[in-house]
Coordinates of C-alpha atoms in Angstrom, one line a residue:
Chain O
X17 CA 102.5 10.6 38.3
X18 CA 105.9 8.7 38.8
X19 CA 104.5 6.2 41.4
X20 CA 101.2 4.3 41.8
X21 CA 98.4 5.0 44.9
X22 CA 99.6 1.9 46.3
X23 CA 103.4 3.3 46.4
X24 CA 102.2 6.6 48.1
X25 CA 100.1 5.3 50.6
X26 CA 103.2 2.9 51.9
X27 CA 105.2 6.2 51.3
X28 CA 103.3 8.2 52.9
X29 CA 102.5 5.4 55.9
X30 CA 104.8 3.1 55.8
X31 CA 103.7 0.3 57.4
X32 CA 106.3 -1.5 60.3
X33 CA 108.9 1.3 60.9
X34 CA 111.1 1.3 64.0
X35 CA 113.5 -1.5 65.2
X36 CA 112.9 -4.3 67.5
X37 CA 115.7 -5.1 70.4
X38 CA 116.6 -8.1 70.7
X39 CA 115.4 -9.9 67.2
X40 CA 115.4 -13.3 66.3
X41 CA 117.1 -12.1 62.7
X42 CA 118.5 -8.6 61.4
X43 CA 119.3 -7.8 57.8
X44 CA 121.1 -4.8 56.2
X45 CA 121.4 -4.7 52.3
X46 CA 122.4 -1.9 49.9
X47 CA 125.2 0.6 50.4
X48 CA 124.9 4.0 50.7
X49 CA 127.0 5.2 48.4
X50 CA 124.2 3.9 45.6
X51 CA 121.7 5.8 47.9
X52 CA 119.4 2.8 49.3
X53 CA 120.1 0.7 52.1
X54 CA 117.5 -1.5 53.9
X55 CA 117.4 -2.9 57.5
X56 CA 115.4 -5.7 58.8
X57 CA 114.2 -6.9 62.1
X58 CA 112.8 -10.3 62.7
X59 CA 111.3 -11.1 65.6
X60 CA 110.6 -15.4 65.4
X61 CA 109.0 -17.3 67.6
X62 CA 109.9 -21.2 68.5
X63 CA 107.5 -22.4 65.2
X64 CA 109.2 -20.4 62.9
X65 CA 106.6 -17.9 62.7
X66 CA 107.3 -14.2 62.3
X67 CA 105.7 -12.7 64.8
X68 CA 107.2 -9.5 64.5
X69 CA 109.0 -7.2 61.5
X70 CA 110.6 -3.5 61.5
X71 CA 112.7 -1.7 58.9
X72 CA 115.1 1.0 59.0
X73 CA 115.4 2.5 55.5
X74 CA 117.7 5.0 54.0
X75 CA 116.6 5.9 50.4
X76 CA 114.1 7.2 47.7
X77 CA 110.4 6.5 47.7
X78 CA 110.0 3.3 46.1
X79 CA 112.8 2.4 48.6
X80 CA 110.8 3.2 51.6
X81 CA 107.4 1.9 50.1
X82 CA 108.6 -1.6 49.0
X83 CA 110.1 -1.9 52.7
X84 CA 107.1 -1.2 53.9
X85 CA 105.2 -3.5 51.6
X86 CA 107.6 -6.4 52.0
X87 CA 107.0 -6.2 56.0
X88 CA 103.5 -6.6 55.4
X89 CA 103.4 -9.6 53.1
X90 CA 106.3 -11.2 55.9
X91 CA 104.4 -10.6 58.8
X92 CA 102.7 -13.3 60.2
X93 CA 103.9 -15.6 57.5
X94 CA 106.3 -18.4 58.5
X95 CA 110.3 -17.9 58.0
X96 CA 109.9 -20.6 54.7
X97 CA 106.9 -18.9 53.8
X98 CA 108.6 -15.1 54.0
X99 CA 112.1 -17.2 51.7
X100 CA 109.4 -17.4 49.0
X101 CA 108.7 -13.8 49.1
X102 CA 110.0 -12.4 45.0
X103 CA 110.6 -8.5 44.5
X104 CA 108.2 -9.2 41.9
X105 CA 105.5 -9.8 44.0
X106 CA 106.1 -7.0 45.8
X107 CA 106.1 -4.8 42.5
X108 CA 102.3 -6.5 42.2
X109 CA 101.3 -5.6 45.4
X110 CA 102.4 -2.1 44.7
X111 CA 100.9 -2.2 41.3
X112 CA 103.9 -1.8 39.5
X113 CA 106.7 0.3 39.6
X114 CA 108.6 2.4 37.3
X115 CA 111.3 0.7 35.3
X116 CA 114.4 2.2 36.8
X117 CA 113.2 2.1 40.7
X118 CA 112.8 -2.1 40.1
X119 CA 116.1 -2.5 42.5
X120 CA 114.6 -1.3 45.1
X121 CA 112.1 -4.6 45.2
X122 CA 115.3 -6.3 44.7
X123 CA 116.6 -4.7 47.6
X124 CA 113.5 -5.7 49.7
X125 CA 113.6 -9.1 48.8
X126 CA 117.0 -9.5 49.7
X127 CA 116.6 -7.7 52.9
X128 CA 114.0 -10.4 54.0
X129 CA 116.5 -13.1 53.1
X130 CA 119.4 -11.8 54.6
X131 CA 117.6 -11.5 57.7
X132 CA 116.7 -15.2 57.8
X133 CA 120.1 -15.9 56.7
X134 CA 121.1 -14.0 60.0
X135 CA 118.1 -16.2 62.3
X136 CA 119.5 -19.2 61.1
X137 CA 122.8 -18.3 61.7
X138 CA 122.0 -16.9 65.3
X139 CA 120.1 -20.4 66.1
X140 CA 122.5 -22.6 64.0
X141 CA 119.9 -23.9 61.7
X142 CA 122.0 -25.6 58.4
X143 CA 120.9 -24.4 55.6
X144 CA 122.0 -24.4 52.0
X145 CA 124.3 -21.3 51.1
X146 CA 122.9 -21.3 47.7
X147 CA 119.8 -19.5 49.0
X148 CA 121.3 -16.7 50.1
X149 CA 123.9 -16.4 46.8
X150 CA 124.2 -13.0 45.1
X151 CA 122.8 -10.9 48.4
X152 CA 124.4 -7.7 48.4
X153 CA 125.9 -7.7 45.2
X154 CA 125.7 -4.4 43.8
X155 CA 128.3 -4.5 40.8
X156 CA 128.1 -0.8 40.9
X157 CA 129.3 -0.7 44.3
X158 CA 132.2 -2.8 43.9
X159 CA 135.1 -0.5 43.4
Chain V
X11 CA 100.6 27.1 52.0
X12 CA 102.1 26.5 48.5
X13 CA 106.0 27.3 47.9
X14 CA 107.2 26.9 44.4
X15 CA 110.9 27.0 44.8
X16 CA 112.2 25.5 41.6
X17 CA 112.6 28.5 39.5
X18 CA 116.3 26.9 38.7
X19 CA 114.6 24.4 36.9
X20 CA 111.8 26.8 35.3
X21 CA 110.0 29.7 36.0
X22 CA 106.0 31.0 36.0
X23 CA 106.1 33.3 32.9
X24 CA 105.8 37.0 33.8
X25 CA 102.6 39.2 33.0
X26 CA 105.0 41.2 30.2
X27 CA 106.0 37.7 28.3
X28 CA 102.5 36.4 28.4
X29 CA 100.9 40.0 27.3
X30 CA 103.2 40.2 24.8
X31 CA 102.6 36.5 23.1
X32 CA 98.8 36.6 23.3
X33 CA 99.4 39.7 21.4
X34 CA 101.4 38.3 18.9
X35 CA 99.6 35.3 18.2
X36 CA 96.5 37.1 18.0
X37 CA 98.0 40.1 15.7
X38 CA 100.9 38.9 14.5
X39 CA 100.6 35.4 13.5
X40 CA 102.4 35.7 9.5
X41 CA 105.2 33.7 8.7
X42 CA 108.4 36.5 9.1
X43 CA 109.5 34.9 5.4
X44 CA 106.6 36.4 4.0
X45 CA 106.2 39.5 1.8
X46 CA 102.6 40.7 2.5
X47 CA 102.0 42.6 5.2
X48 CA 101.2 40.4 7.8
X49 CA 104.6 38.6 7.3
X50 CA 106.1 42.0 7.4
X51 CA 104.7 42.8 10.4
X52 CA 105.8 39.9 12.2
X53 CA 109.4 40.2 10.8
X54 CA 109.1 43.7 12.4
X55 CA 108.3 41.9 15.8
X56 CA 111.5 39.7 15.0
X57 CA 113.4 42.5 14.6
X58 CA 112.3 44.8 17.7
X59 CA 113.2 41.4 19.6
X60 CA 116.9 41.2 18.2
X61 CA 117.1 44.7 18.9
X62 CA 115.8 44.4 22.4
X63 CA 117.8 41.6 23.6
X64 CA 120.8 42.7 22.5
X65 CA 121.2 45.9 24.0
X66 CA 120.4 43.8 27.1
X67 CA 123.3 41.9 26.2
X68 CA 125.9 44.2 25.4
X69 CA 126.2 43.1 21.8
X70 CA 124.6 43.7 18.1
X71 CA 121.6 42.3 17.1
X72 CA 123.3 40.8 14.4
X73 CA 125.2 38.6 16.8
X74 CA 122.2 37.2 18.0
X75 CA 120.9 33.9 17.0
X76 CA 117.5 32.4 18.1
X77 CA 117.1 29.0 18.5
X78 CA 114.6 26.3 20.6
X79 CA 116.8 26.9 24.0
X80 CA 120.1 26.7 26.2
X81 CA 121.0 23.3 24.7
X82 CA 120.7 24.0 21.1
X83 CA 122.7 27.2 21.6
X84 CA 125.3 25.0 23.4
X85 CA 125.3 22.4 20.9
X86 CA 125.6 25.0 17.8
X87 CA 128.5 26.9 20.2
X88 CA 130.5 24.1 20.5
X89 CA 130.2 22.2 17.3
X90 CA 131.2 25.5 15.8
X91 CA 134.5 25.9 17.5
X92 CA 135.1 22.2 17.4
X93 CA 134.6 22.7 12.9
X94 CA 136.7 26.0 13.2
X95 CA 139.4 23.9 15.4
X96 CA 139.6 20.9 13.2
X97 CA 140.3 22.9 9.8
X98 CA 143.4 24.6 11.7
X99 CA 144.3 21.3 13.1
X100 CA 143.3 22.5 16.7
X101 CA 141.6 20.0 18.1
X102 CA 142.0 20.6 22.4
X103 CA 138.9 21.9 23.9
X104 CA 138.4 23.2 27.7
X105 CA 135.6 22.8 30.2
X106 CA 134.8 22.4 33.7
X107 CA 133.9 18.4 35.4
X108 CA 130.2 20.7 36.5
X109 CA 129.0 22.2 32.7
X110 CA 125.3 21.3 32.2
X111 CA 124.6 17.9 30.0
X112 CA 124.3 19.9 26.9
X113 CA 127.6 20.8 27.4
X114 CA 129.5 17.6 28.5
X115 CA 127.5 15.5 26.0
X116 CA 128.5 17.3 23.1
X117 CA 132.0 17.5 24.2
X118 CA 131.8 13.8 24.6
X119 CA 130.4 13.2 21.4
X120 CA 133.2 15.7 20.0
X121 CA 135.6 13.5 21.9
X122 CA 134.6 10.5 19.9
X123 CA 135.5 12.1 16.6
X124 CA 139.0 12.3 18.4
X125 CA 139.1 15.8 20.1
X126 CA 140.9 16.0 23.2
X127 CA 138.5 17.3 25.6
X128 CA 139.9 18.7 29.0
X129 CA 137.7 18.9 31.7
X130 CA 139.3 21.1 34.6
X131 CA 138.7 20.7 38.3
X132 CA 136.2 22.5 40.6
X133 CA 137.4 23.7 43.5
X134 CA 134.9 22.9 46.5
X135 CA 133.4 26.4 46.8
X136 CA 132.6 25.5 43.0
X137 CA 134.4 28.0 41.4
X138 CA 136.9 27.7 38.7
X139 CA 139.7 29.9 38.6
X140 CA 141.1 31.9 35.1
X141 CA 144.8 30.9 36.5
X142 CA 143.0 27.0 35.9
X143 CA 142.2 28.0 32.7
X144 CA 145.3 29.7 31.6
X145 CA 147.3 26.9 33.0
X146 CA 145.3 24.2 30.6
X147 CA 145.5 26.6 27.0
X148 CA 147.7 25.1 24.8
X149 CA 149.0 26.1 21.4
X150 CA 146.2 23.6 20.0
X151 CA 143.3 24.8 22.0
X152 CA 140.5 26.0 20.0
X153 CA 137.6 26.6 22.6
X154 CA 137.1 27.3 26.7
X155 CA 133.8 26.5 27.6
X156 CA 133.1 27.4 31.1
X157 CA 129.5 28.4 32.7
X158 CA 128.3 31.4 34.2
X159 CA 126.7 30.4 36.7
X160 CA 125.7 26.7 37.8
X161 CA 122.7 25.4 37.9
X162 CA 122.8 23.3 40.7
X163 CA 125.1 24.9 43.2
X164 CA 124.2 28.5 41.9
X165 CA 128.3 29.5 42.2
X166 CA 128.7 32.2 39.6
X167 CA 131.8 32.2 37.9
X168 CA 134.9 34.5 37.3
X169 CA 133.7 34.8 33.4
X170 CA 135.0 38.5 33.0
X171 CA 138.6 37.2 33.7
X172 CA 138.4 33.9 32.2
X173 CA 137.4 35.8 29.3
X174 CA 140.4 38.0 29.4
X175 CA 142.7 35.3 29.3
X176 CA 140.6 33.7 26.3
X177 CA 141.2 37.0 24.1
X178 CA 145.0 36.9 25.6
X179 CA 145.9 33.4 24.1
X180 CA 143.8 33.7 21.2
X181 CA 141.1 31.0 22.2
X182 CA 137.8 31.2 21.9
X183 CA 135.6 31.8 24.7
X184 CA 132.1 30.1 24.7
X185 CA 130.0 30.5 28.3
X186 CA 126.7 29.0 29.1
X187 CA 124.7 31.3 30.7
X188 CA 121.4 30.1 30.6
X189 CA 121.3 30.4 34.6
X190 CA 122.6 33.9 34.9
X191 CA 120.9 36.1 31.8
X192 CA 117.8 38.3 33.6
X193 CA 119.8 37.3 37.1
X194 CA 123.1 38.6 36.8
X195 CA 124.3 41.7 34.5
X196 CA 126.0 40.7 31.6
X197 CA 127.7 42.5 29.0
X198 CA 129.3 40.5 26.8
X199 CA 132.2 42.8 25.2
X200 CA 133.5 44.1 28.2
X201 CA 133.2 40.2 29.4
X202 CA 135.4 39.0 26.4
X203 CA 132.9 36.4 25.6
X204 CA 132.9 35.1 22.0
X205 CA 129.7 32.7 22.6
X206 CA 126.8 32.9 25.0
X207 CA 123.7 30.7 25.4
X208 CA 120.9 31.8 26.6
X209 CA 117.3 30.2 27.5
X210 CA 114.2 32.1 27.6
X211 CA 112.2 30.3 30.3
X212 CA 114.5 30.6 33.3
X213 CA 114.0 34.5 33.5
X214 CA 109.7 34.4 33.1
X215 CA 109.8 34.0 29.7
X216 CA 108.3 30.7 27.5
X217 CA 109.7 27.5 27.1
X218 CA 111.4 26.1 23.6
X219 CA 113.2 29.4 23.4
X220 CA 116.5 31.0 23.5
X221 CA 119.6 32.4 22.0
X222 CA 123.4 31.9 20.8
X223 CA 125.0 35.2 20.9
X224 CA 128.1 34.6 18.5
X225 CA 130.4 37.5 17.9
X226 CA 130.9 39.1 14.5
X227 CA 133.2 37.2 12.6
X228 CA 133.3 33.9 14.7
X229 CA 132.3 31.1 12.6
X230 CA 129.1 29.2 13.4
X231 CA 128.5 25.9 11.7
X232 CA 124.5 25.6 10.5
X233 CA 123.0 22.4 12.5
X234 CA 119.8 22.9 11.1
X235 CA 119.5 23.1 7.5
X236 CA 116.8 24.5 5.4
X237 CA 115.8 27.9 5.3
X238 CA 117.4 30.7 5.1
X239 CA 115.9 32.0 8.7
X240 CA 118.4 33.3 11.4
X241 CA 121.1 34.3 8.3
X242 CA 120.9 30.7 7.5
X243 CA 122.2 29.6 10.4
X244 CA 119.3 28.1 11.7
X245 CA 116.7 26.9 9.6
X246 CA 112.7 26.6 10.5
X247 CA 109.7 29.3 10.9
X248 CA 110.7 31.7 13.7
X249 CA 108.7 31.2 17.1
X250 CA 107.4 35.0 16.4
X251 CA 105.6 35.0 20.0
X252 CA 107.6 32.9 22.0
X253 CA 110.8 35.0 20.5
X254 CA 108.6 38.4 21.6
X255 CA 108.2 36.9 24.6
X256 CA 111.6 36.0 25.4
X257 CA 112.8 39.3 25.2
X258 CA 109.9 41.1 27.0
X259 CA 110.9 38.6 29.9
X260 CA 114.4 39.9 29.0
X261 CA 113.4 43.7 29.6
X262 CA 111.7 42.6 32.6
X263 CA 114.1 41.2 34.4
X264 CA 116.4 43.5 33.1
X265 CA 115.2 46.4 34.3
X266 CA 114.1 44.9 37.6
X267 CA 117.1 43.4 38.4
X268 CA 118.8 45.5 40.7
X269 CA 115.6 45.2 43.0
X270 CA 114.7 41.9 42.6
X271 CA 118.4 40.5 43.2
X272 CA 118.1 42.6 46.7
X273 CA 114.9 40.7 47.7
X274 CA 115.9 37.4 46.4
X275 CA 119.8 37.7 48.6
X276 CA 117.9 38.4 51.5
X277 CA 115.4 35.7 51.5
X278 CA 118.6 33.4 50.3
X279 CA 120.6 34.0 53.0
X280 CA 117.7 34.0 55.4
X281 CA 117.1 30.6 54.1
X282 CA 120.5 29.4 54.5
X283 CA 121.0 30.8 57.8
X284 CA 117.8 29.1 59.0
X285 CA 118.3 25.5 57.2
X286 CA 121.9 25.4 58.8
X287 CA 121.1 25.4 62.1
X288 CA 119.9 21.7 61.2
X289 CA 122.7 19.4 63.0
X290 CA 124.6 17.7 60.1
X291 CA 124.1 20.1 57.6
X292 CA 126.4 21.8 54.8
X293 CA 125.6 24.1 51.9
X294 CA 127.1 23.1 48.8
X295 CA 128.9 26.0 46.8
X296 CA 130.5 29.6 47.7
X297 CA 127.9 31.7 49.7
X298 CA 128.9 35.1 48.1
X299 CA 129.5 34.4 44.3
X300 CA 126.5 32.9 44.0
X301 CA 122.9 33.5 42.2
X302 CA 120.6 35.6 44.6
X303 CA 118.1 33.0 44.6
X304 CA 119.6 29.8 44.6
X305 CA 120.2 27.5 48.3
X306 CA 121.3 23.9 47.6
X307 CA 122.5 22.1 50.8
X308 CA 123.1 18.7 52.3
X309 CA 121.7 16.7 55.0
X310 CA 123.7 13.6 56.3
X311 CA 121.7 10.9 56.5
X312 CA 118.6 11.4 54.9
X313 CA 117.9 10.7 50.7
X314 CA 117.0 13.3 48.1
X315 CA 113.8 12.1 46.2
X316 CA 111.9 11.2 49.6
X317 CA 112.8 14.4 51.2
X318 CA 111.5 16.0 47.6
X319 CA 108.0 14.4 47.7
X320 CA 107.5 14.9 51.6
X321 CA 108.3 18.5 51.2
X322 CA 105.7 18.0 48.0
X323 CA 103.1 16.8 50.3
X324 CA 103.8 19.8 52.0
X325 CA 103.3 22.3 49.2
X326 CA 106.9 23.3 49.0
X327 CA 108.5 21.9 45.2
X328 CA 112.1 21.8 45.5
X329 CA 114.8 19.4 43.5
X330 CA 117.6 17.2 44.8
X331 CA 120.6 15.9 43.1
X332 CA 119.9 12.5 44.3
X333 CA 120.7 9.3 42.3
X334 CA 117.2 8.4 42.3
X335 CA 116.1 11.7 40.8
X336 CA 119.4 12.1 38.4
X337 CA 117.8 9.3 37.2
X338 CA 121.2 7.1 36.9
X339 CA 122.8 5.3 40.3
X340 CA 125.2 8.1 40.8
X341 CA 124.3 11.8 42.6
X342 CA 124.6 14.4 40.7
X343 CA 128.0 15.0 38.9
X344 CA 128.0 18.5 40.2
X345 CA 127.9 18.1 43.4
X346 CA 130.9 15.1 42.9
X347 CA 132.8 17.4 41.0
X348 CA 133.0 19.9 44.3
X349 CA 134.1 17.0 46.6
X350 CA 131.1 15.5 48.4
X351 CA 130.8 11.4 49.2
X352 CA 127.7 9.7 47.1
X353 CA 126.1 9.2 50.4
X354 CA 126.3 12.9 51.1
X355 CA 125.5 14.2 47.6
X356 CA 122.5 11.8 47.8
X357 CA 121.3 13.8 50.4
X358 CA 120.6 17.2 48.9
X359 CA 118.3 19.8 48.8
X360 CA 118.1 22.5 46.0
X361 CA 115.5 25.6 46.5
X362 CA 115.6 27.8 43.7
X363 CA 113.7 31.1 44.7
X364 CA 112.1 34.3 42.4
X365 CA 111.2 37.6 43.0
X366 CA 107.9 36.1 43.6
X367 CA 108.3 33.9 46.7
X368 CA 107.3 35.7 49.8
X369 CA 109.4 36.4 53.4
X370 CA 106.8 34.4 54.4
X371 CA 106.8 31.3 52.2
X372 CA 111.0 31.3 53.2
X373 CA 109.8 31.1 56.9
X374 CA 107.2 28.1 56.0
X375 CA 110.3 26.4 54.1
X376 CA 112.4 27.2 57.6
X377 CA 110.0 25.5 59.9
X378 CA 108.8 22.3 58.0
X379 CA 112.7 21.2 56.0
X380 CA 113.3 20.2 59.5
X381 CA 110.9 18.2 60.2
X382 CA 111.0 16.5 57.4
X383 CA 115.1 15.8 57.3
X384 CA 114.4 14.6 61.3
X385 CA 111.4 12.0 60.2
X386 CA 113.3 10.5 57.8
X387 CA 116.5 10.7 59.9
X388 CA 114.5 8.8 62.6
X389 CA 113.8 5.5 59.8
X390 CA 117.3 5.6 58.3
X391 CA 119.9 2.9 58.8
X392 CA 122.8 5.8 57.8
X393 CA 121.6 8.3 60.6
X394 CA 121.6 5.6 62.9
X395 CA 124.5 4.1 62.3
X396 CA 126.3 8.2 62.6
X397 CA 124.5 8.2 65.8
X398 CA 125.9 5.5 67.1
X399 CA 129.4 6.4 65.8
X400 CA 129.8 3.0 63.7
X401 CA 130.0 5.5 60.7
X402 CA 131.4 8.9 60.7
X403 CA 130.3 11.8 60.0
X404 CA 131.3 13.7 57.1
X405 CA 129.2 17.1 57.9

């Protein structure tokens, strides 16, 4: 089979779907033009905790199932904690996924950050733009 | 309920092919090079299969040349020409932006060894027209390649008249029409078509099978050296069963055609009509020169490979020209060479029916595509953003 159990199961019930109104952070990555775009909602409350996470995701399974698995390991976590999260570990946590569908971790990852990036904007929290280089930077994309 | 509708991508084998194989593995298993009677016999099979196919195809059986499948016939087509075209210092080749892979990658590769490959337009309907190709001959063109029917978008092409303006300027006429042979009738002299490839497994027969038809007198360049099987233009033990079987699927469809293409437009268009009442829909490709069994549409908003493994879980197997299931980041390059955005093409659906889906199995695909294209509309940033009207619709 192309994907693991893990993969299917968030596939097939993915995990934190919907939006939230009124979040503490939102995050769009991807383009739809290279078929994957991910949409994060934060919901944070005043300790920095992440109470709350939704996605909106337009693409292919490993797209919808590393969404799903990246709201899980965020949930709960604190907005430091949820900076740390890698695509890799979201790979583990889906035991593994095939070679050419590794951008969509990336994509999941980057989701996450770009939705902090957009709560610390939102509350004015400094922060250093080196974290959030190279979000959004689909090279094929770009023309 | 279980819907196989991916018969552009293969087909079951029919009871005729399989009969016929068991048969010949069983009785005829010699090598068709050998002299004792057991070789003899399975030359014999060899021959009743040339013989066979070809009156299916309008030609000789000594224009027909086995080989593994569509690609290899397409490879041995096209090198052919390109060998004949270099020794008279004609080196311009035609095709279309929406040929199959084994088509584009050998004109590519042909391309590197400095031929000047031309690859014409498709119109949106995804037809190419013979005024196109006349338009694009040259005195230095050696070869039009242009399909019979496409694979992905099932639009069947004018090849009767492209052929006639082949013979006209002298150029040589090659078609792929491993989508159309057992669908569509084909007879390639009053056609004008110099080349044909054919493939034995998308009309019920076996897999690693099909044929180069190559007029009498067109030069074909050997790719596979070694014996002297085929008239020495392709070496290696003939597939004696799977060659038998090719063209008992042949006779098959043949024969049934007229029948099964009746069935197969009405459960098309049935399909089509009830898929398009899905808001923010389109099907891709000309609705009337098109392959009774083939439906490939859009959905705006939604991507290919999940739709393709929630229709799975469904029991209905389907295929999309999606990125993710090109397997590259770009759609499929048919579907951008008729017109449509990447974020469109993304979004495509491609049912592929036979004689042997049911009225019933069209009306299961009718009630659950929907739900499926709505449940993923429902998580998707696009559809939301179209709902919204901070994108615009392009369906």
């Amino acid at each position: 089979m192309l994907y693991s159990e893990k993969v299917m199961d968030h596939f097939k019930n993915p995990r934190n779907v919907g939006k939230i109104d009124n979040a503490d952070g939102i995050g769009e990555v991807g383009n739809a033009k290279c078929g994957d775009i991910m949409r994060m909602y934060l919901k944070i409350d005043d300790n920095g905790v992440i109470t709350d996470v939704k996605f909106n995701t337009f693409g292919c399974g490993s797209a919808i199932a590393t969404s799903s698995m990246a709201t899980e390991m965020i949930k709960g976590k604190t907005v430091d904690q949820a900076l740390e999260l890698s695509n890799k570990a979201v790979v583990e946590a889906l035991d593994g996924l095939p070679a050419h569908k590794i951008h969509c971790s990336v994509l999941a990852e980057e989701a996450v950050k770009a939705a902090v990036k957009d709560y610390y904007d939102k509350k004015g929290i400094a922060y250093d733009p080196e974290m959030f280089a190279g979000i959004n930077s689909c090279e094929h994309c770009e023309d | 309920m279980f819907v196989y509708a991916d018969n552009a991508a293969t087909t079951r084998m029919c009871k005729a092919a399989r009969d016929e194989m068991i048969k010949c593995m069983d009785e005829t298993f010699g090598n068709a090079s050998s002299l004792h009677t057991t070789g003899q016999l399975a030359n014999e099979k060899l021959t009743a299969a040339r013989e066979k196919m070809a009156k299916y195809l309008g030609c000789a059986p000594s224009e027909l040349y086995f080989t593994s499948g569509g690609s290899e016939a397409d490879n041995q087509a096209i090198i052919s020409a390109a060998t004949l075209g270099a020794k008279k210092g004609k080196k311009h080749i035609i095709s279309t932006k929406f040929e199959h892979h084994a088509v584009l990658h050998t004109l590519s590769k042909l391309k590197k060894q400095g031929f000047e490959v031309e690859l014409l337009d498709v119109h949106k309907s995804g037809i190419v027209t013979p005024d196109q190709v006349e338009a694009a001959i040259r005195d230095d063109t050696v070869l039009v390649s242009v399909m019979f029917a496409n694979n992905e978008i099932g639009t069947i092409e004018p090849i009767a008249e492209i052929g006639a303006v082949c013979r006209r300027h002298g150029v040589l006429f090659h078609t792929d029409a491993v989508q159309a042979v057992g669908h569509l009738p084909i007879d390639v002299g009053a056609m004008n078509i110099d080349m044909l490839s054919l493939s034995a497994h998308k009309f019920h027969g076996p897999k690693g099978v099909g044929a180069l038809y190559c007029k009498k007198g067109i030069f074909l360049q050997t790719l596979i050296e070694g014996g002297a099987q085929e008239r020495g233009k392709r070496a290696g033990t003939e597939n004696v069963p799977a060659i038998s079987g090719m063209a008992a699927a042949l006779e098959y469809a043949c024969d049934n055609m007229q029948k099964n293409s009746e069935k197969l437009t009405k459960m098309r268009d049935r399909l089509i009509e009830g898929l398009s009442r899905i808001p923010h829909s389109v099907v891709n490709g000309d609705v009337e020169h098109r392959l009774p069994g083939n439906v490939n549409m859009c959905f705006e908003g939604i991507e290919g490979e999940s739709l393709l493994l929630l229709l799975d879980m469904k029991g209905i197997e389907a295929s999309s020209g999606s990125a993710c299931t090109s397997g590259s980041l770009d759609p499929s390059h048919v579907l951008l060479a008729i017109g449509l955005p990447h974020e469109v093409a993304h979004g495509s659906l491609r049912l592929s029916l036979s004689e042997e889906n049911t009225p019933e199995e069209i009306e299961y695909i009718i009630e659950k595509v929907p739900e499926v294209v709505e449940y993923l509309r429902n998580m998707s940033p696009v559809w939301d953003e179209l709902c919204k009207g901070e994108r615009k619709h392009v369906i």
